[in-house]
Coordinates of N, CA and C in Angstrom, one line a residue:
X1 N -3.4 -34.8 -24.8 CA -2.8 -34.5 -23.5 C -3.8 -34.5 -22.5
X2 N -3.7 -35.0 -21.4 CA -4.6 -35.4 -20.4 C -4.1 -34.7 -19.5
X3 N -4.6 -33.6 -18.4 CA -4.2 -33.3 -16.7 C -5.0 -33.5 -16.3
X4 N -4.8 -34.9 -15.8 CA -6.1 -35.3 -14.2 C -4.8 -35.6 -13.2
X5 N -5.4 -35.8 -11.9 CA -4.2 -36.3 -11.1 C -4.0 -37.8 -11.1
X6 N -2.7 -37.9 -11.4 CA -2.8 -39.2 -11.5 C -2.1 -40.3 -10.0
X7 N -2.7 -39.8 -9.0 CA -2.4 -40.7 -8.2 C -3.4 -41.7 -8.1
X8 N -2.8 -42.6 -7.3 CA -3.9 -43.9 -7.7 C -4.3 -44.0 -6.4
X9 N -5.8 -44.5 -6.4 CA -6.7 -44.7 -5.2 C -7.1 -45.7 -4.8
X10 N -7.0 -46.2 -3.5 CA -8.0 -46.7 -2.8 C -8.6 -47.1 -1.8
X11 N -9.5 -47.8 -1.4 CA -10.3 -47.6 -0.8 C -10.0 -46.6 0.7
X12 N -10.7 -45.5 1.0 CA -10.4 -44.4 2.4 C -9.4 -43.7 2.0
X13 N -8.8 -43.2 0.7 CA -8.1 -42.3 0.4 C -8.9 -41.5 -0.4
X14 N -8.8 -40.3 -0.6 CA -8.7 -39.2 -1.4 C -8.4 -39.1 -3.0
X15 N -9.1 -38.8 -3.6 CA -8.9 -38.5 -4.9 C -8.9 -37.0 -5.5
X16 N -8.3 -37.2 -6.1 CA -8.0 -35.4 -6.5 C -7.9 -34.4 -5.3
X17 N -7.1 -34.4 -4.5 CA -6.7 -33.9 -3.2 C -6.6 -32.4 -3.7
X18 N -6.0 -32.1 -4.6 CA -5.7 -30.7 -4.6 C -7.3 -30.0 -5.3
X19 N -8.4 -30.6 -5.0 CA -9.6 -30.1 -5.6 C -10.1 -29.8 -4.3
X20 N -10.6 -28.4 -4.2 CA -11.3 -28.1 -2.6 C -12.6 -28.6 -2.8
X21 N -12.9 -28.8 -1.3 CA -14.1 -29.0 -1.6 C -15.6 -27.7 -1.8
X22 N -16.3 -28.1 -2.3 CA -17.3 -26.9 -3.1 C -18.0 -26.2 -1.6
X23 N -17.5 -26.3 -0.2 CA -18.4 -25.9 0.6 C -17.0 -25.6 1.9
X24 N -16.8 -24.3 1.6 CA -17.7 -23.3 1.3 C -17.1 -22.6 -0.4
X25 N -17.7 -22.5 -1.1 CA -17.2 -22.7 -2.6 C -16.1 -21.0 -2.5
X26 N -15.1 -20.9 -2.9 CA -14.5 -20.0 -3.2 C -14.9 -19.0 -4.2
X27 N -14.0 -17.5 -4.2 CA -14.7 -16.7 -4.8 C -13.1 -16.2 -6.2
X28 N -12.5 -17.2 -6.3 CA -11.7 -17.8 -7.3 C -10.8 -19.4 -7.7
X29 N -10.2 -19.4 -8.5 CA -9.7 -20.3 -9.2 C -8.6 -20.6 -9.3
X30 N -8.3 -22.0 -9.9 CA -6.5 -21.8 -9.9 C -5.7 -20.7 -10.6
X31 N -5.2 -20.6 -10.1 CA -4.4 -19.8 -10.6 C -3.3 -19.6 -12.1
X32 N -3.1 -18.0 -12.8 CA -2.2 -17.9 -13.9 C -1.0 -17.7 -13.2
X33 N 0.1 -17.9 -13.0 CA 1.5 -17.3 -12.9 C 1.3 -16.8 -11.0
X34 N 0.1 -17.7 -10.8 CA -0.1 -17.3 -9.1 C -0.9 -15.6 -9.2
X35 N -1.1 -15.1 -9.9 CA -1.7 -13.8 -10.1 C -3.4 -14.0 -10.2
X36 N -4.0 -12.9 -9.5 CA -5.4 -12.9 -9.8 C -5.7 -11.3 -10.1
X37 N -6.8 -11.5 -10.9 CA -7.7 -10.4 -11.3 C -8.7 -9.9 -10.9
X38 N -8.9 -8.3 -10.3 CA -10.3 -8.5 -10.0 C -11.7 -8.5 -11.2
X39 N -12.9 -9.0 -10.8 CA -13.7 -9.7 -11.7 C -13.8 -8.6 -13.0
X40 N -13.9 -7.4 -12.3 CA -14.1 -6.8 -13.9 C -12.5 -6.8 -15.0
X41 N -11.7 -6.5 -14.2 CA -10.9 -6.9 -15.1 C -10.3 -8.2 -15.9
X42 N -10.5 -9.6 -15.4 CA -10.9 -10.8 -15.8 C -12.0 -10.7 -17.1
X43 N -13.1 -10.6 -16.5 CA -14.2 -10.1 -17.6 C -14.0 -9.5 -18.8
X44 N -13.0 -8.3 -19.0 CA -12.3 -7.6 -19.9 C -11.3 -8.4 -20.8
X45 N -10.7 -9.5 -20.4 CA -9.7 -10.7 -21.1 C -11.1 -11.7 -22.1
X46 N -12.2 -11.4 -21.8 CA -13.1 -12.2 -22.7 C -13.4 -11.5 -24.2
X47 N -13.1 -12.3 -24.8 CA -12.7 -12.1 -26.4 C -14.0 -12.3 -26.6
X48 N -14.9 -11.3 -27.2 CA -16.3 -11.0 -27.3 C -17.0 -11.4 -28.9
X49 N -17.7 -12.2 -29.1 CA -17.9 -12.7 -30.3 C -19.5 -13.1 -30.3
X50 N -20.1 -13.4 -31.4 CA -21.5 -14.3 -32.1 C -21.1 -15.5 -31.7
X51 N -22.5 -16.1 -30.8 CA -22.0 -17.7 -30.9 C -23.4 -18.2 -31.9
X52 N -22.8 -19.8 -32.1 CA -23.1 -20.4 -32.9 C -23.6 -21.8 -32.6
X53 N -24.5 -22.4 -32.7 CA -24.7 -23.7 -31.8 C -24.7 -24.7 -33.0
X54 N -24.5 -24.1 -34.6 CA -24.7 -25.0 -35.9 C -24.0 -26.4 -35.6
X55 N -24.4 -27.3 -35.7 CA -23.5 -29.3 -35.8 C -23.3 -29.4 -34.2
X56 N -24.1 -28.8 -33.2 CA -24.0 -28.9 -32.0 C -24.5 -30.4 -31.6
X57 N -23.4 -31.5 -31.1 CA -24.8 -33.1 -30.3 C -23.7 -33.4 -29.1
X58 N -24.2 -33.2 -28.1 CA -23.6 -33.4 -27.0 C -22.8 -34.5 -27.1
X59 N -23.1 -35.9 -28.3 CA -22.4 -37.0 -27.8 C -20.9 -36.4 -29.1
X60 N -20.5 -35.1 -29.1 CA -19.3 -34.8 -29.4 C -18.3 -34.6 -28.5
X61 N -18.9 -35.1 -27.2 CA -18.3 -34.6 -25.9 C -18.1 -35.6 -25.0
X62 N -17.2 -36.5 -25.3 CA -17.2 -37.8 -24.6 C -16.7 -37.4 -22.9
X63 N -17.7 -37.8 -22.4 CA -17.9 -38.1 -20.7 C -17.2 -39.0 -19.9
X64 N -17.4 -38.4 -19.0 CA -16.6 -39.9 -17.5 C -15.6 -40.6 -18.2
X65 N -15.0 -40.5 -18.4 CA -13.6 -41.2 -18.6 C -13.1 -41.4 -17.5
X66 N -11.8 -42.7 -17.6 CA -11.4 -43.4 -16.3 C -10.1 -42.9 -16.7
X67 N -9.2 -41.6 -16.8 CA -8.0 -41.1 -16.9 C -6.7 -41.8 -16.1
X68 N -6.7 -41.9 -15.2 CA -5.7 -42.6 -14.9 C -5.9 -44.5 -14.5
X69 N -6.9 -44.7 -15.1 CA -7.0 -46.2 -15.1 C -7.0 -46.9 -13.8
X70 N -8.0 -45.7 -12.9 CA -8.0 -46.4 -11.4 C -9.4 -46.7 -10.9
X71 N -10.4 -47.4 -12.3 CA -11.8 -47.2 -11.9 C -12.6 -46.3 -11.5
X72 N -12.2 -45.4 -11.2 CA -13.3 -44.1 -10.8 C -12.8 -43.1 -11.9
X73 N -13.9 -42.9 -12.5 CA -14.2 -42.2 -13.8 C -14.4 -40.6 -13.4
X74 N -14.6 -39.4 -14.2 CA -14.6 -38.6 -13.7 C -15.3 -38.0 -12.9
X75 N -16.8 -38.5 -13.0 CA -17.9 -38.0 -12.2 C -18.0 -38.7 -10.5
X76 N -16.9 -40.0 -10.3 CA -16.7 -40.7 -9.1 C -15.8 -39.6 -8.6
X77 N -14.4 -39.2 -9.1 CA -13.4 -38.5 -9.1 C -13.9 -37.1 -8.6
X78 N -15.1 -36.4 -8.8 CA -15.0 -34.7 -8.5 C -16.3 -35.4 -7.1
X79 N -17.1 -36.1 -7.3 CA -17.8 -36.5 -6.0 C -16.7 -37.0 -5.2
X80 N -15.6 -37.7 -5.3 CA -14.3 -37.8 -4.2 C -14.0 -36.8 -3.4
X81 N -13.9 -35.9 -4.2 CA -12.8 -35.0 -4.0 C -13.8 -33.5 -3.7
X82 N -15.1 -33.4 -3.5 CA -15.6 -32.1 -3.1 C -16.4 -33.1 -2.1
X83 N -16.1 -34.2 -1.6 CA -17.7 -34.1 -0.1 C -17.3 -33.7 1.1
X84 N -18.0 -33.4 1.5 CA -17.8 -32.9 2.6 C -17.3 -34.1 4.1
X85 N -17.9 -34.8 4.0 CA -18.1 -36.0 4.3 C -17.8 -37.4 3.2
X86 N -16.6 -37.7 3.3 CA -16.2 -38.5 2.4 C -17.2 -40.2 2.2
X87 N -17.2 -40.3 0.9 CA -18.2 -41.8 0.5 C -17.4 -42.9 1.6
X88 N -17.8 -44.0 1.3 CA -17.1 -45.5 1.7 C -16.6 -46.0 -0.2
X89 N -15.6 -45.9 -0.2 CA -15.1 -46.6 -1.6 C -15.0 -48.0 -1.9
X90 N -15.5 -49.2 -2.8 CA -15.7 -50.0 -2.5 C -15.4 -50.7 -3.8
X91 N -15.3 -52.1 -4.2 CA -15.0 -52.5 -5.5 C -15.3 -52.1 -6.6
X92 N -13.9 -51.1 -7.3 CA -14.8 -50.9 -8.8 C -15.0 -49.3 -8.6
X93 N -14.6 -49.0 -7.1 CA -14.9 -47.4 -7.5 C -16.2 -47.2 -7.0
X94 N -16.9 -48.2 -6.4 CA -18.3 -47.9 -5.9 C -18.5 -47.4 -4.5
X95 N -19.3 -45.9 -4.1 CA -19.5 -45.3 -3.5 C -20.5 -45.2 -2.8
X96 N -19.9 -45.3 -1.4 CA -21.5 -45.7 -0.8 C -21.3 -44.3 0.4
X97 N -22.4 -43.8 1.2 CA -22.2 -42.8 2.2 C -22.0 -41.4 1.3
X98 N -21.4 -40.9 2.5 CA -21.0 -39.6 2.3 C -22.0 -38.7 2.0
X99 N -21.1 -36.6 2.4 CA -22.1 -35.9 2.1 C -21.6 -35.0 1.5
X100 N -22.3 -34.3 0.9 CA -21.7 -32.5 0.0 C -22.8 -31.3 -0.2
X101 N -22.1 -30.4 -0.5 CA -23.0 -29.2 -0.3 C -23.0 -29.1 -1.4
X102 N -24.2 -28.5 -1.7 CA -24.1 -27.8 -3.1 C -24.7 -26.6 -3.4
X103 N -23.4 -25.8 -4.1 CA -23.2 -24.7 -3.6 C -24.4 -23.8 -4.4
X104 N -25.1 -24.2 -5.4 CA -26.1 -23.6 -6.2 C -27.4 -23.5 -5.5
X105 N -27.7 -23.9 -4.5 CA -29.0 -24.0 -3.7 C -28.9 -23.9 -2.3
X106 N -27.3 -24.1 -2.2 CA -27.0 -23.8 -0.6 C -27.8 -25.2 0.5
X107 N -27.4 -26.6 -0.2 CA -27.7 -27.8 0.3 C -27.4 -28.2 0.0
X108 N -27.1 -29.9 1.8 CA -26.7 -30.7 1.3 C -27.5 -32.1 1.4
X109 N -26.6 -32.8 0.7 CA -27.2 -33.7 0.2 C -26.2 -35.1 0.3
X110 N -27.2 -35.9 0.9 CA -26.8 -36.7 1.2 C -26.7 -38.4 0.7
X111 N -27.2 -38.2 -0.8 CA -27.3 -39.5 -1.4 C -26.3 -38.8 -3.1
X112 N -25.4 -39.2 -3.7 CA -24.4 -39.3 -4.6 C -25.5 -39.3 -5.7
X113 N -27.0 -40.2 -5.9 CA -27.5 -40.2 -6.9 C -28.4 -39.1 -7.0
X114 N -28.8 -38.0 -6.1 CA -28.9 -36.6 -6.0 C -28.5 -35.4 -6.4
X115 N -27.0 -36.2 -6.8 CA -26.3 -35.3 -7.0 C -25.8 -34.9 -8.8
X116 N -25.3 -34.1 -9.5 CA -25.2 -34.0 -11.0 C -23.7 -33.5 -10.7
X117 N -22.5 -34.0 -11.7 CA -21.7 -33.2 -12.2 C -21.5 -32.2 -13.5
X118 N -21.8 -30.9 -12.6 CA -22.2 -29.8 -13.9 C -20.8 -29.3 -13.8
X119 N -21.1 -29.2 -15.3 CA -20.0 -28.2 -16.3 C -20.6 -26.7 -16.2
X120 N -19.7 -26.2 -15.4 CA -20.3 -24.8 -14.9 C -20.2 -24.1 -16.6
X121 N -19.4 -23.9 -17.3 CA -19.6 -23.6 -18.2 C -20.2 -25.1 -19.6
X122 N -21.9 -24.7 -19.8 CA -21.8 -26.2 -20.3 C -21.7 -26.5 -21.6
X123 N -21.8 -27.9 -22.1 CA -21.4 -28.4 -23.5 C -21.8 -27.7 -24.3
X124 N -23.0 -27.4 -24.8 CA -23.8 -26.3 -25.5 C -23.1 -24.9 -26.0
X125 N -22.7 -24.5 -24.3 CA -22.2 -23.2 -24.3 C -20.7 -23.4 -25.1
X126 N -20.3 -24.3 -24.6 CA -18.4 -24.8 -25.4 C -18.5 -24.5 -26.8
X127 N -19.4 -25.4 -26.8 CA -19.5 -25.4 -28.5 C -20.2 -24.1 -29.1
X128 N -20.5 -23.3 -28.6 CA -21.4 -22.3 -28.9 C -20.0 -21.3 -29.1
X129 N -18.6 -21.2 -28.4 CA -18.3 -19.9 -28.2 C -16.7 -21.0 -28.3
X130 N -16.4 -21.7 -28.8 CA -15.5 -22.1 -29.3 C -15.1 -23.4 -29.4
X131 N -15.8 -24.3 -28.8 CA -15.3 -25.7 -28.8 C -15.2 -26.2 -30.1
X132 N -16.3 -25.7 -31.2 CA -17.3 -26.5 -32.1 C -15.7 -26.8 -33.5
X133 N -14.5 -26.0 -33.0 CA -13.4 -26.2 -34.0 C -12.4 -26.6 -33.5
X134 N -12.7 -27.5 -32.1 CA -11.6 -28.4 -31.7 C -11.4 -29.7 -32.0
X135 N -10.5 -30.3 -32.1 CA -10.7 -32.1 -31.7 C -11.5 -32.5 -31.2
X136 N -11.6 -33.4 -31.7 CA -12.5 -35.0 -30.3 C -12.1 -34.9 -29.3
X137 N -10.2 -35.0 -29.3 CA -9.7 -35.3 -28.1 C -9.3 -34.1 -27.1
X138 N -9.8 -33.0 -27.7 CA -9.8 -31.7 -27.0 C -11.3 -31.5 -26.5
X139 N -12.1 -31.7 -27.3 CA -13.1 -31.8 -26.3 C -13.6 -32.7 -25.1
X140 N -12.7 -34.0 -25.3 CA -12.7 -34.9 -24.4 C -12.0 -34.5 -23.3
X141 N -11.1 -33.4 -23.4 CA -10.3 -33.1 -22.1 C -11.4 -32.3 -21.4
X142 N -11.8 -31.7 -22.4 CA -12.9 -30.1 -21.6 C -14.0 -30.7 -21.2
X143 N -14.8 -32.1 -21.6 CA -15.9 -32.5 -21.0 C -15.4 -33.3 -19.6
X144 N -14.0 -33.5 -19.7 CA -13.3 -34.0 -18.5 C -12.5 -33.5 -17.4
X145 N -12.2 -31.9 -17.2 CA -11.4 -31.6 -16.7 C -11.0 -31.5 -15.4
X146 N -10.6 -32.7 -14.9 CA -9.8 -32.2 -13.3 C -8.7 -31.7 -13.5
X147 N -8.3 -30.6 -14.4 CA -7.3 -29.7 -13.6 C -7.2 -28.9 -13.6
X148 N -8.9 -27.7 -13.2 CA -9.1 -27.0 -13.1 C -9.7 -27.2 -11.6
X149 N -9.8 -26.6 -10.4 CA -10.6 -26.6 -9.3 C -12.2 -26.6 -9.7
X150 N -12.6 -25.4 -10.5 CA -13.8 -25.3 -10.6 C -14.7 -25.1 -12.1
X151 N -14.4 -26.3 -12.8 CA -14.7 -26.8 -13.8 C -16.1 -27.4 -13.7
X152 N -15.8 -28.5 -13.0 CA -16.8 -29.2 -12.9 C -17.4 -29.4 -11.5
X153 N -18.2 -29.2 -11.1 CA -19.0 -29.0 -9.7 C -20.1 -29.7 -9.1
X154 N -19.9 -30.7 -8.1 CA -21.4 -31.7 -7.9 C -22.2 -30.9 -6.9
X155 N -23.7 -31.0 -7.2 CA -24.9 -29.8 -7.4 C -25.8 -30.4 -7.3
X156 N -26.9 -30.3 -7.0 CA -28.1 -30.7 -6.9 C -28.4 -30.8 -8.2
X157 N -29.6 -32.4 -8.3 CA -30.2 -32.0 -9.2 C -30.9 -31.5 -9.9
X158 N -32.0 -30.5 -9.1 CA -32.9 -29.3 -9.3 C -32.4 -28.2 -10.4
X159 N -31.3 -27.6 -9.5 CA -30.8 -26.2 -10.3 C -30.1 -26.6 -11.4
X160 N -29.0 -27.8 -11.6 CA -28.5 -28.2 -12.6 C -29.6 -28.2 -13.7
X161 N -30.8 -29.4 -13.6 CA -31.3 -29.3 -14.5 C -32.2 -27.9 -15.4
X162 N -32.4 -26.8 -14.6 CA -33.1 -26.0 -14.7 C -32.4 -25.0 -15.2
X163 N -31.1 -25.1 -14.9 CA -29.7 -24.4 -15.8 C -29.5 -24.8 -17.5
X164 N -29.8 -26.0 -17.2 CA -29.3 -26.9 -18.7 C -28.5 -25.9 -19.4
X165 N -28.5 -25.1 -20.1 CA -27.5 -25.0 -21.3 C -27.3 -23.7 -21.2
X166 N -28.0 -23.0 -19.9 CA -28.0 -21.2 -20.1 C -26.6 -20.8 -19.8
X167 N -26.5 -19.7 -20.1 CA -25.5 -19.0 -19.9 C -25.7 -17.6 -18.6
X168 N -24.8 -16.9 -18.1 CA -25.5 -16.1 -17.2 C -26.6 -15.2 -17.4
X169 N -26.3 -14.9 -19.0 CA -27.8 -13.4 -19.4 C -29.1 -14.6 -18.7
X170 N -29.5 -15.5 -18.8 CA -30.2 -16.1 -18.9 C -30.8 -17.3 -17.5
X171 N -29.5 -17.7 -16.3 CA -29.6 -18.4 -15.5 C -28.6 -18.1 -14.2
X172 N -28.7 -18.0 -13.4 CA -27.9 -17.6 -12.4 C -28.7 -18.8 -10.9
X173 N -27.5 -18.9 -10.2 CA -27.6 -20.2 -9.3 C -29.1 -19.4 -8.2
X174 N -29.5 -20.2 -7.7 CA -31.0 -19.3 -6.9 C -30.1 -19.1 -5.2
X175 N -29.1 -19.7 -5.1 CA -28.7 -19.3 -3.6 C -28.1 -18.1 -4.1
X176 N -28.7 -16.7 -3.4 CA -27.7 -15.4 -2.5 C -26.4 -16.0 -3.0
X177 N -26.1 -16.4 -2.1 CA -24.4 -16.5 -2.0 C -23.7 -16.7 -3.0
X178 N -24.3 -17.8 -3.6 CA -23.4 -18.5 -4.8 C -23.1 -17.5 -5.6
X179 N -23.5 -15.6 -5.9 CA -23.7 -15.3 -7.4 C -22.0 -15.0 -7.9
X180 N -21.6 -14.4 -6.5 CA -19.9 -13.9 -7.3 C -19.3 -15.3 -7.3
X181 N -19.4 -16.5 -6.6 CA -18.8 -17.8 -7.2 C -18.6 -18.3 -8.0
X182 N -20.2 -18.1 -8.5 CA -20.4 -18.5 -10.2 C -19.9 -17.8 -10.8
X183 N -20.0 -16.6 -10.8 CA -19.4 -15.8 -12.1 C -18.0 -15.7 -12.0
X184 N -17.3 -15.9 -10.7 CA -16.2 -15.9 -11.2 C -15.6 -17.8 -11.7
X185 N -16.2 -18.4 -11.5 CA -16.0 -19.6 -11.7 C -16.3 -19.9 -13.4
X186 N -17.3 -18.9 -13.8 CA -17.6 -19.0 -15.5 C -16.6 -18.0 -16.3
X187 N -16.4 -17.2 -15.6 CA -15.1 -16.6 -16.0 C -13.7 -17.3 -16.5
X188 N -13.2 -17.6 -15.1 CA -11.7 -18.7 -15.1 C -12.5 -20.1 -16.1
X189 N -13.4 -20.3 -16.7 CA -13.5 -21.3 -16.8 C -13.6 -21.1 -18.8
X190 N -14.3 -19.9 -18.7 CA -13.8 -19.5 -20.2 C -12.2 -19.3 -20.7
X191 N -11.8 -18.5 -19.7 CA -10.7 -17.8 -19.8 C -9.5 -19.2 -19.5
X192 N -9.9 -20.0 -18.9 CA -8.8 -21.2 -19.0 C -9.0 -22.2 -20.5
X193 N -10.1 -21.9 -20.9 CA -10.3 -22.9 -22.6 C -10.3 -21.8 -23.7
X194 N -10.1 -20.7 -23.1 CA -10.1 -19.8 -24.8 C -11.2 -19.3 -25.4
X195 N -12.2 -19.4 -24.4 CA -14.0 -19.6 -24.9 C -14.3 -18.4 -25.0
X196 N -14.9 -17.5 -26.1 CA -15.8 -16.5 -26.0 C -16.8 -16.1 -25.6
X197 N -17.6 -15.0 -24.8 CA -18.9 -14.9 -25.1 C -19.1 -13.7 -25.7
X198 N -20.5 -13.8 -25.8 CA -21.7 -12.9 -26.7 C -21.6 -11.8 -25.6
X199 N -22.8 -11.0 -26.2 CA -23.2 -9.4 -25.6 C -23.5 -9.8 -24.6
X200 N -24.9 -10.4 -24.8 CA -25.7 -10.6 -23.5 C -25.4 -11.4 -22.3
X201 N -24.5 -12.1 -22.7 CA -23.6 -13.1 -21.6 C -22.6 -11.7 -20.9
X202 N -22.3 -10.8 -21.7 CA -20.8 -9.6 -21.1 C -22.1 -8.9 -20.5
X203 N -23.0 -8.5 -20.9 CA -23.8 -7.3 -19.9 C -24.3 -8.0 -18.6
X204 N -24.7 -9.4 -18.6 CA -25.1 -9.9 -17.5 C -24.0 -10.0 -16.1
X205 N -22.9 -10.6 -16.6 CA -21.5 -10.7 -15.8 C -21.3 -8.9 -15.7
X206 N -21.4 -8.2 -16.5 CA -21.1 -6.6 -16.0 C -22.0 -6.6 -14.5
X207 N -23.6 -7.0 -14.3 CA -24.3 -6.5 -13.4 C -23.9 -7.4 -12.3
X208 N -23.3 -8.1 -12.3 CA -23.1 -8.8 -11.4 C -22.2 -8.9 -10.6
X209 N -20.9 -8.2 -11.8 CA -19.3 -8.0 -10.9 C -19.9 -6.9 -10.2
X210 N -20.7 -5.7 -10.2 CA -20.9 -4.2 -9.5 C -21.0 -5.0 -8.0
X211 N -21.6 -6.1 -7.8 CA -21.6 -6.2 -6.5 C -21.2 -7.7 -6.0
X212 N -19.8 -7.3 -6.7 CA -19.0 -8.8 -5.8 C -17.8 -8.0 -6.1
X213 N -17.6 -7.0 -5.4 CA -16.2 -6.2 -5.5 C -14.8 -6.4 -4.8
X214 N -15.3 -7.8 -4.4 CA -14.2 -8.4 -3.5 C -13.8 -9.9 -4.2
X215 N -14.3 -10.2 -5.3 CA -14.1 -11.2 -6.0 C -12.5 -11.2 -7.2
X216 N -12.4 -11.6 -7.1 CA -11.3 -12.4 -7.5 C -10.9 -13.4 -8.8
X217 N -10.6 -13.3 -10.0 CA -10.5 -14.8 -10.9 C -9.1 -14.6 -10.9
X218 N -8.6 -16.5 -11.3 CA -7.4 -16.8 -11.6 C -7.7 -18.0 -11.9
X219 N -6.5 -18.2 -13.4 CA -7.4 -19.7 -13.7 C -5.7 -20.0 -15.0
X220 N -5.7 -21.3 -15.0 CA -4.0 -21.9 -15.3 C -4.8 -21.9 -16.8
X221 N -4.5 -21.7 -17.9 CA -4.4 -22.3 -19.5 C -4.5 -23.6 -19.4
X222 N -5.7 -24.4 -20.2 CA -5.9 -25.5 -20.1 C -4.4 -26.2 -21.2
X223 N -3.7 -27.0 -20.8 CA -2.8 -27.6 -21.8 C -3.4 -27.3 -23.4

C-alpha cells in the first residue's frame, strides 16, 4: 500500500501541495483524529525497548521511487514541495533554480545538489527499534513516505551528514531554533510507524521537552 499524492505534475505546478514548506518548520505534525499532544505526553505513547542493529544494510531500504509514475521520484517530490522558491521543472523531472531553508542550520540554500533528503528518523534507527521485522515493501513505504509532512526533510548537507544515524541522546540539529521541531518531528515520526526507543533516546527527548512547553505532536498511522 502506497500514500503519496498522487496528482500528476507538470512543468510550474506543485507537487505534494499538502506538504508545508520546512521554513518556517512547524512545531507539529499531521495529525491523529485532528488531536494533538503536548510533547511530554506524545513521548509517554513511545513503547520503550533494547534496540538492535543485528542484519542491518541500508540497501534493505529501497529509495526514490517514482510512486505515482510522474518522473519525479521522491527526493525530486519533497524538494518540490518544501522550497521556498520553487525550481524550473523541466524534462524528466529535472530541476533547475529554486530556494529552501533548511531548517537544521537555519540556511538557505540555493543549489538542489546542496541539499540531502533526510529521514528525520533514519534507516539505521528504523531498523534498530522496529523496521528490521517488516517487509521489503513496508520498508519501502518508510524509506519513502510522502504522507507524512515531516518525515522526510531537505537539509543541508553538513548537519545531515554529521547526523548520519544518531538518534537524539547522541545528535541534535546545531540551529537554536530547530530543537522543539526536531523532537517533535522524531516523535510523530516514531509514533506514526510504531517505532520504539531505548533509555537514552527517552532521557534525551525528556531534556528537551522541559523547554519546548509549547510544542505540540500529532501524527496519522502510517497505513
Amino acid at each position: 500500500m502506497l500514500f503519496f499524492a498522487t496528482a500528476a505534475c507538470t512543468p510550474g505546478t506543485s507537487h505534494q501541495e499538502s506538504r508545508p514548506s520546512s521554513t518556517p518548520a512547524p512545531s507539529s505534525s499531521q495529525g491523529k483524529n485532528g488531536d494533538s499532544l503536548p510533547l511530554p505526553q506524545a513521548m509517554g505513547q513511545l513503547k520503550v525497548s533494547a534496540e538492535s542493529r543485528t542484519g542491518y544494510e541500508r540497501e534493505k531500504f529501497h529509495l526514490w521511487i517514482d510512486a505515482d509514475h510522474d518522473r519525479c521520484d521522491t527526493r525530486k517530490e519533497v524538494l518540490l514541495a518544501e522550497a521556498v522558491k520553487k525550481p524550473r521543472e523541466g524534462k524528466n523531472c529535472r530541476l533547475t533554480g529554486g530556494t529552501w531553508r533548511s531548517y537544521y542550520d537555519d540556511k538557505t540554500v540555493t543549489d538542489a545538489r546542496k541539499l540531502d533528503i533526510d529521514h528525520v528518523v533514519p534507516l539505521a534507527e528504523a531498523w534498530d527499534s522496529g523496521a528490521s521485522k517488516w517487509s521489503t515493501k513496508r520498508r519501502e513505504q518508510y524509506a519513502n513516505d510522502l504522507g507524512a509532512e515531516r518525515s522526510l526533510v531537505a537539509v543541508s548537507l553538513g548537519p545531515n551528514r554529521t547526523k548520519g544515524d544518531q538518534d537524539p541522546a547522541e545528535w541534535m540539529p546545531p540551529a537554536k531554533d530547530a530543537t522543539c521541531t526536531y523532537a517533535t518531528d522524531w516523535i510523530s515520526t516514531k509514533l506514526r510507524w510504531k517505532l520504539t526507543a531505548d533509555h537514552a533516546e527517552i532521557k534525551a527527548l525528556r531534556t528537551v521537552a522541559a523547554d519546548c512547553k509549547e510544542a505540540a505532536v500529532t501524527f496519522t498511522p502510517a497505513p
